[in-house]
XYZ file of C-alpha atoms in Angstrom:
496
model
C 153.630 146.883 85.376
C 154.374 147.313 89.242
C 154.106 144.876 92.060
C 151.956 146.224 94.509
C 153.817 146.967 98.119
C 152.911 143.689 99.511
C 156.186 142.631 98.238
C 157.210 140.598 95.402
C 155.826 137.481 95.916
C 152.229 138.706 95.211
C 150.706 139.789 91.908
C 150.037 143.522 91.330
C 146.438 144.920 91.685
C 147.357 146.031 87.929
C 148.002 142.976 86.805
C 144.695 141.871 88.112
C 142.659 144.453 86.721
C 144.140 144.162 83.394
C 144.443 140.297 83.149
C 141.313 139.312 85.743
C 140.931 136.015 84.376
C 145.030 135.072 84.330
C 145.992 132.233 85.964
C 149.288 133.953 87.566
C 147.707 135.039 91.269
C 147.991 133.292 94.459
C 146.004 131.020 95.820
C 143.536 133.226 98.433
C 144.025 130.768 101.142
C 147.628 130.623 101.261
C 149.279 132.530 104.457
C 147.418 134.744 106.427
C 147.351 137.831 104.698
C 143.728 138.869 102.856
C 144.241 139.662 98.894
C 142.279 142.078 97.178
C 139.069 139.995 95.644
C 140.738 140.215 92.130
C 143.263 138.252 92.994
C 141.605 135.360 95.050
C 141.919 131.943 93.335
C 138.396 131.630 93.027
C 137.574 134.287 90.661
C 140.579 132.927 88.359
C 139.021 128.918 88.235
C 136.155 128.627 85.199
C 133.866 125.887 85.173
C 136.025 124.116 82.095
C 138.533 124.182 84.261
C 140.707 124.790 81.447
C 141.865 128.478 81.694
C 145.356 128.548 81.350
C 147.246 131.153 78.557
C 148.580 130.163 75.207
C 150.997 130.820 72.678
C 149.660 130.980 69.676
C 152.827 132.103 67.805
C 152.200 130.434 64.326
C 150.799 132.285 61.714
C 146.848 132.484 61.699
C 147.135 130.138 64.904
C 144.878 132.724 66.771
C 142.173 131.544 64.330
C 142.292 128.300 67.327
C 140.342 131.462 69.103
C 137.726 131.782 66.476
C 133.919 131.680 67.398
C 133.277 128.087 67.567
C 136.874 127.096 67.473
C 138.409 124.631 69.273
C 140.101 126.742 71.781
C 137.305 129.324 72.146
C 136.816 129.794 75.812
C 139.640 127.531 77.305
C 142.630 130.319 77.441
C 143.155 133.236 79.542
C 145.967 135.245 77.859
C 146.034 134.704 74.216
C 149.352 135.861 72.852
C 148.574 136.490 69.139
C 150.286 137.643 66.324
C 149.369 141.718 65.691
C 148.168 141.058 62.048
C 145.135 138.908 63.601
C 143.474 142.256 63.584
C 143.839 142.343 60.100
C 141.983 140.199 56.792
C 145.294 139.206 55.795
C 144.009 135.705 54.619
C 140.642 135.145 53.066
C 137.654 134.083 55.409
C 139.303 135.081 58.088
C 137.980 135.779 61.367
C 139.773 138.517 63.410
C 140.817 140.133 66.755
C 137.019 141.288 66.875
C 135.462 138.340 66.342
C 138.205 136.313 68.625
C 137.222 139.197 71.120
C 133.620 138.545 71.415
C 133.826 134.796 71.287
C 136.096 135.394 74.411
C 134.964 138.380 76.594
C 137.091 137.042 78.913
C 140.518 136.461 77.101
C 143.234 138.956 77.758
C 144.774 139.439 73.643
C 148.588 140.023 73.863
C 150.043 141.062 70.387
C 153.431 139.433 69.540
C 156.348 141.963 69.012
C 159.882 141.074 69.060
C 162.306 143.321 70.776
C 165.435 141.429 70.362
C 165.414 141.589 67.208
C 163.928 143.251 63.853
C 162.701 142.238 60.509
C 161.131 143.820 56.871
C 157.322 144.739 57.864
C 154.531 143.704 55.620
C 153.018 146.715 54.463
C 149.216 145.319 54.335
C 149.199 144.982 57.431
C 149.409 148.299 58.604
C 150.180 149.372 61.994
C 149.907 145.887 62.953
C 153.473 144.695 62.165
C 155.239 142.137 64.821
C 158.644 143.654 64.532
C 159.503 147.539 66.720
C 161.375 148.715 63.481
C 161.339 147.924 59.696
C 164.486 146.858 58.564
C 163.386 147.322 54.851
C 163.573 151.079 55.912
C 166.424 153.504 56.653
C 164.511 154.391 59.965
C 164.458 150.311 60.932
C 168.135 149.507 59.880
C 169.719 152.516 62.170
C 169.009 150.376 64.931
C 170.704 146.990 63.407
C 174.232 145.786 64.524
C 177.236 145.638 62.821
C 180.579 144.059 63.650
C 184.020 142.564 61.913
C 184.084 139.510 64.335
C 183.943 136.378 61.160
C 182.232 133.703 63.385
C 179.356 136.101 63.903
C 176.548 135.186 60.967
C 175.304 138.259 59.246
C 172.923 138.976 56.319
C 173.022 140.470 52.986
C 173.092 144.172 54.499
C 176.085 142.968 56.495
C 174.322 143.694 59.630
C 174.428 140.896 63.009
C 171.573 138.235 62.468
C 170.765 134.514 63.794
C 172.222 131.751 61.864
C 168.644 129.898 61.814
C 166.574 133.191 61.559
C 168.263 135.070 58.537
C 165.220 137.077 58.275
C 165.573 138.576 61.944
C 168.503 141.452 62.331
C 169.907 142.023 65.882
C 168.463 145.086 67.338
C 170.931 147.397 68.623
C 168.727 147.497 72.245
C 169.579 151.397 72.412
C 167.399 154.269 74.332
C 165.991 155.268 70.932
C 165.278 151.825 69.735
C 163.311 151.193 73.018
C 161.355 153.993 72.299
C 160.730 153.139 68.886
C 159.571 150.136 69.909
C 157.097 151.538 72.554
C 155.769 153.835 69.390
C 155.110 150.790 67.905
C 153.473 149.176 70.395
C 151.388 152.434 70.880
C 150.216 152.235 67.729
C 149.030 148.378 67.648
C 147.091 148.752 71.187
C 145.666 152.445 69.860
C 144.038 151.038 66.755
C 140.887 149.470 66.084
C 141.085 145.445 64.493
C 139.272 145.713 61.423
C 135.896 144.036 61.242
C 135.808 140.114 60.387
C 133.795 137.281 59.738
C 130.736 138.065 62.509
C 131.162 141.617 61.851
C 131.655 142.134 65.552
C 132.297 145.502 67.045
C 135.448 146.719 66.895
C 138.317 145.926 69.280
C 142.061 146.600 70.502
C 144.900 144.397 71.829
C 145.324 144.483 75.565
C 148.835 144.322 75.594
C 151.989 143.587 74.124
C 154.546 140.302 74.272
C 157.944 140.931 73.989
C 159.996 138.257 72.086
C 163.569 137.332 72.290
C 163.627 139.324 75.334
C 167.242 137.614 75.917
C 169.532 137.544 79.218
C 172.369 136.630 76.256
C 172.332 137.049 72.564
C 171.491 133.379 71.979
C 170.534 131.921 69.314
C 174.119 130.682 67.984
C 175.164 134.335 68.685
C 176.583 133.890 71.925
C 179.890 135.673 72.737
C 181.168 133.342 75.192
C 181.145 131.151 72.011
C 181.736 133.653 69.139
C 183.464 136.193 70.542
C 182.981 139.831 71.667
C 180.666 141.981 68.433
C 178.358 144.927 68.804
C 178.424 147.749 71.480
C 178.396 145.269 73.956
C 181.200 143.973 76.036
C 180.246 139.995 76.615
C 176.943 138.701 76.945
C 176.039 139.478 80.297
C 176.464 143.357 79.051
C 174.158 142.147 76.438
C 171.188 141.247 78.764
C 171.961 144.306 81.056
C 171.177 146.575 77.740
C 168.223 144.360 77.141
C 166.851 144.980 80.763
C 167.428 149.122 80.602
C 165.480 148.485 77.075
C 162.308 146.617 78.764
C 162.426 148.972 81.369
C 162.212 151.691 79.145
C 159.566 150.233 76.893
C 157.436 149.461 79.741
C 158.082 153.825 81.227
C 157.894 155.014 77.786
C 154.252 153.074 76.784
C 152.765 154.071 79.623
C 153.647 157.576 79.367
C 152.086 157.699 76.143
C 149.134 155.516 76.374
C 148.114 157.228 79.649
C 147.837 153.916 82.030
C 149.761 151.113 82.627
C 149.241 147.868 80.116
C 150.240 144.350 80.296
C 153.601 143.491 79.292
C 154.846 139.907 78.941
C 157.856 138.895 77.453
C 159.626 135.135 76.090
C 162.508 135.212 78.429
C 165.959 133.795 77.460
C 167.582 132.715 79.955
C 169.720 129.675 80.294
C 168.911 127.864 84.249
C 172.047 126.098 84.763
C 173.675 129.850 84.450
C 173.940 131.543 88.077
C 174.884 134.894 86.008
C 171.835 134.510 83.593
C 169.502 133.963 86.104
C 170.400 136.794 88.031
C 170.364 139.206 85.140
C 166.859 137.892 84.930
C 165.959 138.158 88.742
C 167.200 142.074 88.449
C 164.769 142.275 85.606
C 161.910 141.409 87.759
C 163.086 143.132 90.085
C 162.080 146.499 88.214
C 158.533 145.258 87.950
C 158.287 146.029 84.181
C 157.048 142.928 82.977
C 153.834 140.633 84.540
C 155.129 136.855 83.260
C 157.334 135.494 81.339
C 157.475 132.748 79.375
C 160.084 129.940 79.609
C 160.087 127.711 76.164
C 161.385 123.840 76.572
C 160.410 123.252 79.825
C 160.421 119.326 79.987
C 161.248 119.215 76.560
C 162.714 120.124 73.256
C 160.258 121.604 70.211
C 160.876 117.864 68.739
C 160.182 116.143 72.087
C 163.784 115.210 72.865
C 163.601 115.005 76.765
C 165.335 116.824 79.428
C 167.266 115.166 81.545
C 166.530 114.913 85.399
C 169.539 117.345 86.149
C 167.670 119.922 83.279
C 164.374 119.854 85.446
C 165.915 120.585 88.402
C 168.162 123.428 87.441
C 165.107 125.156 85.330
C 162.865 124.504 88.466
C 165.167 126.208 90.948
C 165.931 129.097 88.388
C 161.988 129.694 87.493
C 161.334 129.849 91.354
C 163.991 132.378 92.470
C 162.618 134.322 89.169
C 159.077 133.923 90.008
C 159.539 135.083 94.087
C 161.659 137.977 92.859
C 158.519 139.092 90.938
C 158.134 138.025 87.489
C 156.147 134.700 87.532
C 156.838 132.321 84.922
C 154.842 130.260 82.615
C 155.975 127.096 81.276
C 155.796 126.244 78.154
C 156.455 123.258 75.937
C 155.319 122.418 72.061
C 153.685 119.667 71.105
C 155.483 117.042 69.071
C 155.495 118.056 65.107
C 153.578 115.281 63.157
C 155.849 113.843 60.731
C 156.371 111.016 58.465
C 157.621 108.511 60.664
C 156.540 105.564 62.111
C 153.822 105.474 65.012
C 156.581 103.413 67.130
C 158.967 106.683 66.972
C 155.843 108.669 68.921
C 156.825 106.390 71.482
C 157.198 108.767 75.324
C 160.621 110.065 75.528
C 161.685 109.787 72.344
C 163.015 112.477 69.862
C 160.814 112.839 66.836
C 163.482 115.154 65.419
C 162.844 117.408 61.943
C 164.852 115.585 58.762
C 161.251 113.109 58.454
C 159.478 115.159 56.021
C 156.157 116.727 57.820
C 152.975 114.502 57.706
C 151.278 114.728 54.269
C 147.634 113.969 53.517
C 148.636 110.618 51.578
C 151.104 109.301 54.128
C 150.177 105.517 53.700
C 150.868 105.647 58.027
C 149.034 108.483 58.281
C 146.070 107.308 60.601
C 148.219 105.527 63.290
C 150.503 108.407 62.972
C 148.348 110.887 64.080
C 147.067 108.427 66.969
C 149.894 107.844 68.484
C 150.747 111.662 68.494
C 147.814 112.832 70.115
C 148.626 110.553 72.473
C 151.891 111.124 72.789
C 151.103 115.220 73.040
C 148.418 114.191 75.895
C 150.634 112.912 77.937
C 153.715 115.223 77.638
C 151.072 117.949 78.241
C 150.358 116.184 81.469
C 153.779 116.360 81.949
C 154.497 120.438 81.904
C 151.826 120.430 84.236
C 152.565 117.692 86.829
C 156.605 119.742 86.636
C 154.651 122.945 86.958
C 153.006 121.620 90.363
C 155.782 120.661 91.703
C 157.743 123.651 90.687
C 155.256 125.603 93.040
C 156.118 127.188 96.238
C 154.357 129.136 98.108
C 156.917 131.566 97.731
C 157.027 131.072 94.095
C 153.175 129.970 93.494
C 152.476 132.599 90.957
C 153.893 130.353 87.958
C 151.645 129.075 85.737
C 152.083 126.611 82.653
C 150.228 127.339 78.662
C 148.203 125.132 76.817
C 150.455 123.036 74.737
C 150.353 123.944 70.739
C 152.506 122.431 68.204
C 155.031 124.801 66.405
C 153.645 125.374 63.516
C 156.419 124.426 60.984
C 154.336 121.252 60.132
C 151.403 122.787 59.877
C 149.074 124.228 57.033
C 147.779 127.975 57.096
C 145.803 129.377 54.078
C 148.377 130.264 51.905
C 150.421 127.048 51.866
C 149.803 124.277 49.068
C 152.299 121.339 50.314
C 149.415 119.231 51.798
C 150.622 118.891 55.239
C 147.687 116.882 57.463
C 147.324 119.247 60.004
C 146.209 122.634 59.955
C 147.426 125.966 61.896
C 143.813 126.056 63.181
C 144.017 122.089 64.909
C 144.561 121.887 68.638
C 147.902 120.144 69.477
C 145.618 118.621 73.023
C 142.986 117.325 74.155
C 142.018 119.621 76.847
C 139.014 117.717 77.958
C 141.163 114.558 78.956
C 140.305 113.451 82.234
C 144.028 113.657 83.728
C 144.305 116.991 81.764
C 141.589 118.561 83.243
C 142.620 117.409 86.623
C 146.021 118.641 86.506
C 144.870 121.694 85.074
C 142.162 122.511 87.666
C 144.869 122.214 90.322
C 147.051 124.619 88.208
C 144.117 127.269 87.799
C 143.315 126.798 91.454
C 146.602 128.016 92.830
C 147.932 124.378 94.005
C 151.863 124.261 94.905
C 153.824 121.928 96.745
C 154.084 121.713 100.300
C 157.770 120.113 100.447
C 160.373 118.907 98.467
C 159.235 115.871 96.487
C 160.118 112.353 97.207
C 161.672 110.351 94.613
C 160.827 106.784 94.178
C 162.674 105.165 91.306
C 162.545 108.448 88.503
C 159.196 109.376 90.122
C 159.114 112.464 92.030
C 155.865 112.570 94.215
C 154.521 115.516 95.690
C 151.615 116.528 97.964
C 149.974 119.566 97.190
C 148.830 122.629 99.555
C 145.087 121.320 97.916
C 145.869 117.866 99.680
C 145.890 116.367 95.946
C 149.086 114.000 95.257
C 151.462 114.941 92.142
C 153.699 112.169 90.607
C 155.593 113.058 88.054
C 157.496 110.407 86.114
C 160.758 111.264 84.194
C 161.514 107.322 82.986
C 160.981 105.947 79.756
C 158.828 103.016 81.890
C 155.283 103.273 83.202
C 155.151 102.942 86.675
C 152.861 102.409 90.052
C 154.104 104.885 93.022
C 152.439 104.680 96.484
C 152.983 107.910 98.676
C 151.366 110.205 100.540
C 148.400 107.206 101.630
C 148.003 107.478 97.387
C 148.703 105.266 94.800
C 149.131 106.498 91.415
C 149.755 104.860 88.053
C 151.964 107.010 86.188
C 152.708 106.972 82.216
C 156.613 106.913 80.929
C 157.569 110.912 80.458
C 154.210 112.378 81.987
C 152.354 113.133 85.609
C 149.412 112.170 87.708
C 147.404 113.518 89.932
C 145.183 111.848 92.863
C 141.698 111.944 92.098
């Protein structure tokens, strides 16, 4: 997608059309130039107040989207796995039914470009991955190398040490394209028909994952060493800019109009070199967001520090004003046999406690004190978000928090985990949630630097509203800005 000629710092009349409901434009009452109507804060804000996109990465998580569902009418971009326009599992409802119990959600299908991995044949055209590596067509595009610290698979070819199932992609011209075939086919097909035997329906775009400014993952070659066709890593994320570019030219050659392309960028803030690869990505306007995993936190809640906030929040800006905005996004704490005292704010709830199980003697006060715990670190990725904000950067945007779903049950699983794929990780109707969210929807952002009172940073918002946003371990009382706010260990609060 292209940035209108405005300049970067406003979102393209493309963009708009295609995601109207987004929460990515500007505010229409910041500066004194007129936006189109499409783009005018007002026409973005619901009455829920809750529309904000999500990740809905597990599989069958995009059932949360379901008619009647718990998420059903609170998101604005659904990102989706493609085989939710399939009847993969029994009962299932699918991208038609999700469709028509949203009119107004944009539907993103998942497809990873950074890597590759063996398709699964019922589902068609609506695989997740540009090339099959269980083919000879998919594993031409897989990476090979002699370097010993680099982990490979069985094939021999490059993959990540904790994904063994995902092989490198070689990021080449052809691979792009094949890719962009790919894609074709997912948005040029109807979903089959579900549970409500809705009318048919298509994706509206694609989201590009692992779309790395390094090969990450434990396959970096300041760390491993120089493998594949590319020189060191910043070579690396120049090849994988050229190959979004490319994807983005190529699909909307053959699709005939431009679509919606979002992308899970990698990108590592404290880096001036990565974040400049990433800044000359936006620059060539191929991609409308991107998402930035492990904002405020880690996937097991492990906080960042102070220093990590800072460096991600001047990284995400420069990103955003140079034309890709950025949505922040954090997972909800994994439930897990421990005890309710280790849900405690700011601590790590790690992964070697075996997930929560359905006769957990602890499980009640478990599960208590984690949807608490997930209420208030949600409140936290959006108080950061706010105060992240600039005008010149007040495109960003933050998702509605859902928990990885490695603890969670789908329909095929027998191991009696407590929560299901289909649970919401948060409360959106909490009263500090919706508040904070409202303020995000409405195009809020931060007027000046914040002040910082004792590991509180408070902020006053272009809406007048007051942001405090506490990165302690210790709840504490802030007065600034003629407001006084209570504020939570690890979370945010804004003025009423």
């Amino acid at each position: 997608m292209k940035l209108n000629a405005v300049g970067a710092t406003f979102v393209s009349v493309g963009l708009a059309a295609a995601l109207v409901v987004s929460s990515l434009a500007v505010p229409a009452s910041a500066g004194s130039q007129t936006l189109p109507t499409s783009l005018q804060a007002s026409n973005l804000t619901v009455s829920t107040g809750q529309q904000l996109p999500a990740y809905l990465q597990g599989y069958r998580q995009g059932q949360l989207l379901c008619p009647g569902a718990a998420l059903t009418g609170k998101v604005s971009v659904a990102i989706v796995d493609p085989m939710m326009a399939t009847t993969d599992a029994p009962g299932d409802c699918t991208l038609s039914d999700m469709k028509a119990a949203n009119p107004t959600t944009e539907f993103l299908a998942y497809l990873n470009i950074g890597a590759m991995r063996d398709a699964e044949p019922w589902n068609g055209v609506f695989q997740n991955s540009c090339a099959d590596t269980a083919t000879a067509a998919g594993k031409q595009f897989a990476v090979s190398t002699t370097n010993p610290k680099v982990a490979k698979n069985d094939d021999g070819f490059v993959t990540y040490p904790s994904y063994r199932y995902l092989t490198v992609a070689n990021l080449s011209p052809a691979y792009a394209d094949a890719c962009a075939a790919t894609a074709r086919k997912i948005l040029s097909t109807d979903s089959q028909r579900g549970t409500t035997n809705a009318a048919p329906a298509r994706f509206d775009g694609i989201f590009l994952d692992d779309a790395s400014m390094s090969p990450s993952h434990g396959q970096d070659m300041v760390d491993v060493g120089q493998w594949g066709p590319w020189a060191n890593d910043d070579a690396y994320g120049s090849a994988l800019i050229a190959a979004v570019q490319r994807f983005d030219t190529t699909l909307t050659r053959t699709m005939g109009k431009d679509v919606p392309v979002a992308m899970n960028l990698g990108v590592y803030p404290a880096w001036s070199n990565q974040v400049n690869l990433a800044k000359k990505l936006a620059a060539t306007r191929s991609v409308d967001f991107a998402l930035r995993e492990h904002v405020v936190a880690s996937g097991t809640g492990r906080p960042l520090s102070v220093v990590d906030l800072e460096q991600a929040s001047t990284a995400y800006q420069a990103i955003t004003a140079a034309g890709m905005p950025v949505v922040e996004h954090d997972y909800s704490v994994p439930l897990r046999e421990v005890p309710s005292t280790a849900y405690r704010q700011g601590l790590d709830i790690g992964s070697s406690a075996p997930c929560l199980r359905d006769g957990y003697s602890l499980r009640t006060s478990v599960v208590a004190a984690a949807k608490t715990r997930r209420t208030l670190d949600h409140r936290m990725t959006l108080g950061h978000l706010l105060q992240t904000r600039t005008y010149a950067a007040r495109q960003m945007t933050a998702t509605l928090s859902q928990a990885e779903p490695t603890c969670q049950d789908n329909a095929w699983d027998d191991d009696s985990n407590f929560e299901t794929v289909t649970t919401a990780s948060v409360n959106a109707l909490d009263t500090q949630v919706t508040a904070l969210t409202t303020a995000v929807t409405s195009g809020a952002y931060a007027t000046a630097a914040p002040l910082k009172l004792a590991g509180v940073n408070v902020v006053k918002l272009s809406n007048g509203a007051v942001v405090a946003v506490n990165t302690t371990t210790i709840a504490r009382t802030v007065t600034a800005h003629g407001k006084t706010l209570n504020v939570p260990a690890r979370s945010a609060t804004i003025s009423g």
